Amino acid sequence: MARLTVVLVSAEAVQWAWRIQCRRLSDKLVLLRLAWKADSEGAVRVDPAVVAGVTGLSVSGVEACLSSLERAGLIEARRWSDSGCWSARLLLGGQQ
């Protein structure tokens, strides 16, 4: 049952991400990836190298998108200096 809940929340998050207007297409692409991978609380661990491989963006491009999405109030994000990965949380109540 818990798995079904995560799937439903993920589908809602992806629908939310599709409706959001982003400054750049690359921001939209990263936001959709985050929404797809988010857990039931909207949290997701982001490895920029993995996201870069999936999206075709550079690692620095993914990190720029994460910063842009945070400035836009769509996610809360924190970069971990030890691993280079990020912790992010979708703010589904963000702009539409």
PDB file of C-alpha atoms in Angstrom:
ATOM      1  CA  MET A   1       0.000   0.000   0.000  1.00  0.00           C
ATOM      2  CA  ALA A   2       2.824   2.429   0.778  1.00  0.00           C
ATOM      3  CA  ARG A   3       4.223   1.927  -2.731  1.00  0.00           C
ATOM      4  CA  LEU A   4       0.885   2.913  -4.258  1.00  0.00           C
ATOM      5  CA  THR A   5       0.866   6.121  -2.206  1.00  0.00           C
ATOM      6  CA  VAL A   6       4.328   7.067  -3.452  1.00  0.00           C
ATOM      7  CA  VAL A   7       3.273   6.423  -7.044  1.00  0.00           C
ATOM      8  CA  LEU A   8       0.191   8.603  -6.647  1.00  0.00           C
ATOM      9  CA  VAL A   9       2.148  11.409  -5.008  1.00  0.00           C
ATOM     10  CA  SER A  10       4.804  11.170  -7.711  1.00  0.00           C
ATOM     11  CA  ALA A  11       2.139  11.428 -10.420  1.00  0.00           C
ATOM     12  CA  GLU A  12       0.696  14.517  -8.713  1.00  0.00           C
ATOM     13  CA  ALA A  13       4.170  16.031  -8.442  1.00  0.00           C
ATOM     14  CA  VAL A  14       4.852  15.424 -12.143  1.00  0.00           C
ATOM     15  CA  GLN A  15       1.506  16.998 -13.066  1.00  0.00           C
ATOM     16  CA  TRP A  16       2.385  19.980 -10.871  1.00  0.00           C
ATOM     17  CA  ALA A  17       5.810  20.280 -12.537  1.00  0.00           C
ATOM     18  CA  TRP A  18       4.192  20.279 -16.000  1.00  0.00           C
ATOM     19  CA  ARG A  19       1.927  23.195 -15.002  1.00  0.00           C
ATOM     20  CA  ILE A  20       4.747  25.329 -13.601  1.00  0.00           C
ATOM     21  CA  GLN A  21       6.236  28.045 -15.775  1.00  0.00           C
ATOM     22  CA  CYS A  22      10.016  27.997 -15.633  1.00  0.00           C
ATOM     23  CA  ARG A  23      12.472  30.646 -16.736  1.00  0.00           C
ATOM     24  CA  ARG A  24      14.384  28.211 -18.950  1.00  0.00           C
ATOM     25  CA  LEU A  25      13.587  24.908 -20.593  1.00  0.00           C
ATOM     26  CA  SER A  26      16.503  23.303 -18.739  1.00  0.00           C
ATOM     27  CA  ASP A  27      14.917  24.335 -15.410  1.00  0.00           C
ATOM     28  CA  LYS A  28      11.670  22.638 -16.479  1.00  0.00           C
ATOM     29  CA  LEU A  29      13.562  19.484 -17.427  1.00  0.00           C
ATOM     30  CA  VAL A  30      15.325  19.289 -14.056  1.00  0.00           C
ATOM     31  CA  LEU A  31      12.079  20.077 -12.193  1.00  0.00           C
ATOM     32  CA  LEU A  32      10.317  17.235 -14.007  1.00  0.00           C
ATOM     33  CA  ARG A  33      13.161  14.860 -13.096  1.00  0.00           C
ATOM     34  CA  LEU A  34      12.912  15.893  -9.443  1.00  0.00           C
ATOM     35  CA  ALA A  35       9.140  15.425  -9.453  1.00  0.00           C
ATOM     36  CA  TRP A  36       9.506  11.982 -11.019  1.00  0.00           C
ATOM     37  CA  LYS A  37      11.979  10.855  -8.331  1.00  0.00           C
ATOM     38  CA  ALA A  38      10.457  12.589  -5.287  1.00  0.00           C
ATOM     39  CA  ASP A  39       9.206  10.555  -2.339  1.00  0.00           C
ATOM     40  CA  SER A  40       5.830  10.951  -0.661  1.00  0.00           C
ATOM     41  CA  GLU A  41       7.014  14.115   1.118  1.00  0.00           C
ATOM     42  CA  GLY A  42       8.384  15.665  -2.054  1.00  0.00           C
ATOM     43  CA  ALA A  43      11.981  15.017  -1.006  1.00  0.00           C
ATOM     44  CA  VAL A  44      14.593  13.775  -3.434  1.00  0.00           C
ATOM     45  CA  ARG A  45      18.342  13.146  -3.357  1.00  0.00           C
ATOM     46  CA  VAL A  46      19.930  14.661  -6.443  1.00  0.00           C
ATOM     47  CA  ASP A  47      23.232  13.497  -7.864  1.00  0.00           C
ATOM     48  CA  PRO A  48      24.001  16.127 -10.519  1.00  0.00           C
ATOM     49  CA  ALA A  49      26.116  13.654 -12.508  1.00  0.00           C
ATOM     50  CA  VAL A  50      23.180  11.232 -12.762  1.00  0.00           C
ATOM     51  CA  VAL A  51      20.717  13.983 -13.676  1.00  0.00           C
ATOM     52  CA  ALA A  52      23.198  15.313 -16.247  1.00  0.00           C
ATOM     53  CA  GLY A  53      23.378  11.875 -17.841  1.00  0.00           C
ATOM     54  CA  VAL A  54      19.605  11.558 -18.019  1.00  0.00           C
ATOM     55  CA  THR A  55      18.877  15.083 -19.238  1.00  0.00           C
ATOM     56  CA  GLY A  56      21.852  15.736 -21.497  1.00  0.00           C
ATOM     57  CA  LEU A  57      22.809  18.818 -19.468  1.00  0.00           C
ATOM     58  CA  SER A  58      26.244  19.389 -17.992  1.00  0.00           C
ATOM     59  CA  VAL A  59      26.787  18.854 -14.262  1.00  0.00           C
ATOM     60  CA  SER A  60      27.263  22.600 -13.799  1.00  0.00           C
ATOM     61  CA  GLY A  61      24.089  23.162 -15.833  1.00  0.00           C
ATOM     62  CA  VAL A  62      22.108  20.879 -13.505  1.00  0.00           C
ATOM     63  CA  GLU A  63      23.474  22.732 -10.485  1.00  0.00           C
ATOM     64  CA  ALA A  64      22.551  26.062 -12.079  1.00  0.00           C
ATOM     65  CA  CYS A  65      19.009  24.753 -12.628  1.00  0.00           C
ATOM     66  CA  LEU A  66      18.739  23.635  -8.997  1.00  0.00           C
ATOM     67  CA  SER A  67      19.816  27.098  -7.844  1.00  0.00           C
ATOM     68  CA  SER A  68      17.388  28.749 -10.258  1.00  0.00           C
ATOM     69  CA  LEU A  69      14.493  26.552  -9.109  1.00  0.00           C
ATOM     70  CA  GLU A  70      15.279  27.387  -5.496  1.00  0.00           C
ATOM     71  CA  ARG A  71      15.394  31.123  -6.216  1.00  0.00           C
ATOM     72  CA  ALA A  72      12.021  30.787  -7.950  1.00  0.00           C
ATOM     73  CA  GLY A  73      10.546  29.258  -4.783  1.00  0.00           C
ATOM     74  CA  LEU A  74       9.792  25.890  -6.411  1.00  0.00           C
ATOM     75  CA  ILE A  75      12.202  23.794  -4.347  1.00  0.00           C
ATOM     76  CA  GLU A  76      14.237  23.940  -1.169  1.00  0.00           C
ATOM     77  CA  ALA A  77      17.714  22.648  -1.878  1.00  0.00           C
ATOM     78  CA  ARG A  78      20.937  22.023  -0.046  1.00  0.00           C
ATOM     79  CA  ARG A  79      24.242  20.939  -1.563  1.00  0.00           C
ATOM     80  CA  TRP A  80      26.322  18.514   0.473  1.00  0.00           C
ATOM     81  CA  SER A  81      29.991  19.445   0.264  1.00  0.00           C
ATOM     82  CA  ASP A  82      31.200  15.926   1.063  1.00  0.00           C
ATOM     83  CA  SER A  83      29.438  14.166  -1.823  1.00  0.00           C
ATOM     84  CA  GLY A  84      28.521  16.947  -4.240  1.00  0.00           C
ATOM     85  CA  CYS A  85      24.936  15.675  -4.157  1.00  0.00           C
ATOM     86  CA  TRP A  86      21.940  17.770  -3.224  1.00  0.00           C
ATOM     87  CA  SER A  87      18.927  17.243  -0.998  1.00  0.00           C
ATOM     88  CA  ALA A  88      15.866  18.892  -2.471  1.00  0.00           C
ATOM     89  CA  ARG A  89      12.218  19.178  -1.540  1.00  0.00           C
ATOM     90  CA  LEU A  90       9.501  20.170  -3.968  1.00  0.00           C
ATOM     91  CA  LEU A  91       7.376  23.085  -2.832  1.00  0.00           C
ATOM     92  CA  LEU A  92       4.153  22.006  -4.501  1.00  0.00           C
ATOM     93  CA  GLY A  93       2.420  25.149  -3.295  1.00  0.00           C
ATOM     94  CA  GLY A  94       4.908  27.206  -5.330  1.00  0.00           C
ATOM     95  CA  GLN A  95       4.064  29.509  -8.216  1.00  0.00           C
ATOM     96  CA  GLN A  96       1.791  28.336 -11.029  1.00  0.00           C
TER      97      GLN A  96
END
